[in-house]
Short mmCIF file of C-alpha atoms in Angstrom, two decimals:
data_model
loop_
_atom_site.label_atom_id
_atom_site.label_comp_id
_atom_site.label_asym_id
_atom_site.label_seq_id
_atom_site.Cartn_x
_atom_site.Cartn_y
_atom_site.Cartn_z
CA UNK A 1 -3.80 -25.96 -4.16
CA UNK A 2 -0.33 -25.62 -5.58
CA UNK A 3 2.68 -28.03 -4.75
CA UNK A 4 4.08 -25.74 -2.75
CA UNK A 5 1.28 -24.96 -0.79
CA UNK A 6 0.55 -28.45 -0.18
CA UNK A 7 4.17 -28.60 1.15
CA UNK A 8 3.95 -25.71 3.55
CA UNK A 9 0.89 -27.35 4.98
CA UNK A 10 2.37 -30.83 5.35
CA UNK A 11 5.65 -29.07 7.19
CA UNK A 12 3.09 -27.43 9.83
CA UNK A 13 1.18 -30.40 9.96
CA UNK A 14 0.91 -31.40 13.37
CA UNK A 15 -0.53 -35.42 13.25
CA UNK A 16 1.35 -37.86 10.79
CA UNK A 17 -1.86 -39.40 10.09
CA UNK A 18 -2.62 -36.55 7.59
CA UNK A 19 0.37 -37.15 5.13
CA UNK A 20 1.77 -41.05 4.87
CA UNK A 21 5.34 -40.86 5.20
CA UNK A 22 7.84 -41.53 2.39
CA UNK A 23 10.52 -43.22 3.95
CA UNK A 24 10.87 -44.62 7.36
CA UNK A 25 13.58 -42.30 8.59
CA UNK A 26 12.16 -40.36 11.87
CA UNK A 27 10.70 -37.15 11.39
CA UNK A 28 12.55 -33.78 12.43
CA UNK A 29 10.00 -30.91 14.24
CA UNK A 30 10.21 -27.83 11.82
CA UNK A 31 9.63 -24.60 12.87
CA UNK A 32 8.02 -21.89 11.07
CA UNK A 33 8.96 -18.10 11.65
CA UNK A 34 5.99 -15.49 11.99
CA UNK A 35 6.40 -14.32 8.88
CA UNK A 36 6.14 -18.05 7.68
CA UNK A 37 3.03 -18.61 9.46
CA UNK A 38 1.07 -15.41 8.61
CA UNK A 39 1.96 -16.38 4.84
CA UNK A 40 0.60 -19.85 5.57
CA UNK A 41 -2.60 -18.50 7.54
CA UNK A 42 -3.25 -15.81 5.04
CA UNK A 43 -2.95 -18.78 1.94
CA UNK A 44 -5.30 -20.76 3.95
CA UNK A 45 -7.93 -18.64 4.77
CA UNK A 46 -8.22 -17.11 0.90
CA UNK A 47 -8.88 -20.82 0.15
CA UNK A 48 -11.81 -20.50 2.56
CA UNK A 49 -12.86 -16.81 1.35
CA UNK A 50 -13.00 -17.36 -2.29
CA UNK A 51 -13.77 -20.52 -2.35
CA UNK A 52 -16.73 -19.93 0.12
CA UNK A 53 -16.44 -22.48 3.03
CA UNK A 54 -18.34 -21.95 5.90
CA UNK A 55 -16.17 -21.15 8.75
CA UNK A 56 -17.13 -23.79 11.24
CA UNK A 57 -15.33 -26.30 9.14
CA UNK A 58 -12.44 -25.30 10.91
CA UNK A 59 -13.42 -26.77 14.13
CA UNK A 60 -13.39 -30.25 12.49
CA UNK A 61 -11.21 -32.78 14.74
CA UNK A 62 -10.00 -33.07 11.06
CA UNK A 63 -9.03 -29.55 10.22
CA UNK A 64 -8.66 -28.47 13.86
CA UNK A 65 -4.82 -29.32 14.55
CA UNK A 66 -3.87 -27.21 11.07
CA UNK A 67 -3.51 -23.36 11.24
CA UNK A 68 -5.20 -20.97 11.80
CA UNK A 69 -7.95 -21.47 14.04
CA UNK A 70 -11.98 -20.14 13.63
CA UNK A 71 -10.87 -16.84 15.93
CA UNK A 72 -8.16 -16.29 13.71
CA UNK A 73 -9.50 -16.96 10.51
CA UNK A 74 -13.00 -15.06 11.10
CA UNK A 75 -10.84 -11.76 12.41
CA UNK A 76 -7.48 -10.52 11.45
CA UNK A 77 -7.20 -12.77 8.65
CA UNK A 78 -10.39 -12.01 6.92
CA UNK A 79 -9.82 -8.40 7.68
CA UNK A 80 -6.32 -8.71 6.21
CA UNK A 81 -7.49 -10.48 3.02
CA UNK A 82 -10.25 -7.96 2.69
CA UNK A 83 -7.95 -5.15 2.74
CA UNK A 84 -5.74 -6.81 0.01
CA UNK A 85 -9.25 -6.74 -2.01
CA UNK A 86 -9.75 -3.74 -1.49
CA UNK A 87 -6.26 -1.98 -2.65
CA UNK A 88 -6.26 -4.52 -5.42
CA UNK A 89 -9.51 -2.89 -6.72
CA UNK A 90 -7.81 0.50 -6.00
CA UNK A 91 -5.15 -0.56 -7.80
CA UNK A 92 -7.11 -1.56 -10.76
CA UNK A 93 -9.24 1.35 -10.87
CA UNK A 94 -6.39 3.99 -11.01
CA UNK A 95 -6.69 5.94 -13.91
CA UNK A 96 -9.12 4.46 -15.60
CA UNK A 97 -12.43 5.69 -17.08
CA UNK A 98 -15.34 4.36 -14.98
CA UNK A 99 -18.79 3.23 -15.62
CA UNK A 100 -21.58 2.93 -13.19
CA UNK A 101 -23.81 0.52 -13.86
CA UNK A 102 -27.00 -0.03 -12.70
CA UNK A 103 -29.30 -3.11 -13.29
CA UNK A 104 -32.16 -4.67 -11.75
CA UNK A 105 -34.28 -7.84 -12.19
CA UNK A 106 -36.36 -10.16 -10.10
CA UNK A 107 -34.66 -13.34 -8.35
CA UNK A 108 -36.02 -17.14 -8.44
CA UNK A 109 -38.84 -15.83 -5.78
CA UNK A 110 -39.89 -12.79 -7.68
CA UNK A 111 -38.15 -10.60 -5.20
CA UNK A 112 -36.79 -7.19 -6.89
CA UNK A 113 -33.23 -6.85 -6.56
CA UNK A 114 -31.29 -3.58 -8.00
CA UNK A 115 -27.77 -3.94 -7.93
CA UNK A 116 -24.37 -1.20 -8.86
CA UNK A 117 -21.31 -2.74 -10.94
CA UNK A 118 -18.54 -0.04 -11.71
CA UNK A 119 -16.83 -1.04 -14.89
CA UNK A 120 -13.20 -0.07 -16.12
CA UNK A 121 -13.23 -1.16 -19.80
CA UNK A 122 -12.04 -4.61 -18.76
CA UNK A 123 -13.30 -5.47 -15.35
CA UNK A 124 -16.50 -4.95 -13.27
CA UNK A 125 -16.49 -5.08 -9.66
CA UNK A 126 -19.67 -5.45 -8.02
CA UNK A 127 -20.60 -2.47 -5.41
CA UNK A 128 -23.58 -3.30 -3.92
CA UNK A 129 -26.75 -5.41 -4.31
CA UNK A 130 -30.35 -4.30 -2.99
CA UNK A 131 -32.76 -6.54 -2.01
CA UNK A 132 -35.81 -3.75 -3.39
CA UNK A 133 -38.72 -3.90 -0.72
CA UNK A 134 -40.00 -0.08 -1.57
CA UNK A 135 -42.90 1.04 -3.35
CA UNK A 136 -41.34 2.88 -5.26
CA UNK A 137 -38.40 -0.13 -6.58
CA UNK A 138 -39.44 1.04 -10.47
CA UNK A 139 -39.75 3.98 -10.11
CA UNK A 140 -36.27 6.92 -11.61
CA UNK A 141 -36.40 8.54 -7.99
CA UNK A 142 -36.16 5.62 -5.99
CA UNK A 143 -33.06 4.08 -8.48
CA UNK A 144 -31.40 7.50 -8.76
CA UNK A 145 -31.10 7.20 -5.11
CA UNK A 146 -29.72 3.88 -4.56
CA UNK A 147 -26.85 5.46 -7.84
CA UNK A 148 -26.27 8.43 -5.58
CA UNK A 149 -25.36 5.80 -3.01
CA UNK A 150 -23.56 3.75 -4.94
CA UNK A 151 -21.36 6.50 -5.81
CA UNK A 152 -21.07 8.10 -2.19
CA UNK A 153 -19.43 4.58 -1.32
CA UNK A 154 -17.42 4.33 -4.09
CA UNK A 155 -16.06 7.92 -3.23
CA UNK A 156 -15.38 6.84 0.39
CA UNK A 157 -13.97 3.30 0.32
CA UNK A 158 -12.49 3.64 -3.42
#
């Protein structure tokens, strides 16, 4: 986390134990405006997206006091964050050339897995991976399929 990240958090801190005060001076209460907190909430809950945290660590008697709270964080916010994704990705895929690519390989239990990557000459994003339980997981019908797919949801959500 960044300095001032770390400062935001301490300001909204609610228990003193969490931060060790400087100076012995007493403590004002700072408020935060909305706009202040759904910066702070949406920081916070990227931290737990990207860095992959399971949710319930927010009900902690550690974490549980800081914003935002296991309701919050599993709802808007993730739906916020995830919209942000997605426009970035819009963003970056705006007149560009794109490449579908299609790949597929067994994982670490010999399961078949087939998975779409669309490629702008200097990012990929992953579209969608298939866990392959058909007969027919080889086979061109069966992959130019799962393409077709690919591309129907790139279409729709891109």
């Amino acid at each position: 986390m960044d300095k001032v990240m770390i400062t935001k958090l301490r300001n909204l801190c609610l228990t003193s134990y969490w931060w060790p005060r400087q100076s012995t001076r007493v403590d004002r209460k700072r408020t935060t405006t909305a706009k202040q907190r759904e910066e702070l909430d949406l920081q916070v809950a990227k931290f737990f997206f990207y860095c992959n945290i399971a949710f319930d660590i927010v009900e902690s008697k550690y974490f549980i006091k800081l914003p935002p709270n296991r309701k919050r964080l599993t709802n808007q916010l993730l739906d916020k964050v995830n919209e942000e994704v997605i426009q970035a990705i819009k963003n970056d895929l705006t007149d560009s050339c794109l490449t579908l690519v299609q790949d597929g390989w067994t994982n670490v239990s010999n399961d078949p897995m087939i998975a779409h990557c669309l490629h702008n000459g200097h990012q990929s994003f992953l579209i969608s991976s298939v866990h392959s339980e058909s007969e027919d997981k080889k086979k061109a019908k069966y992959c130019t399929e799962l393409a077709i797919e690919a591309i129907t949801f790139i279409k729709k959500y891109l």
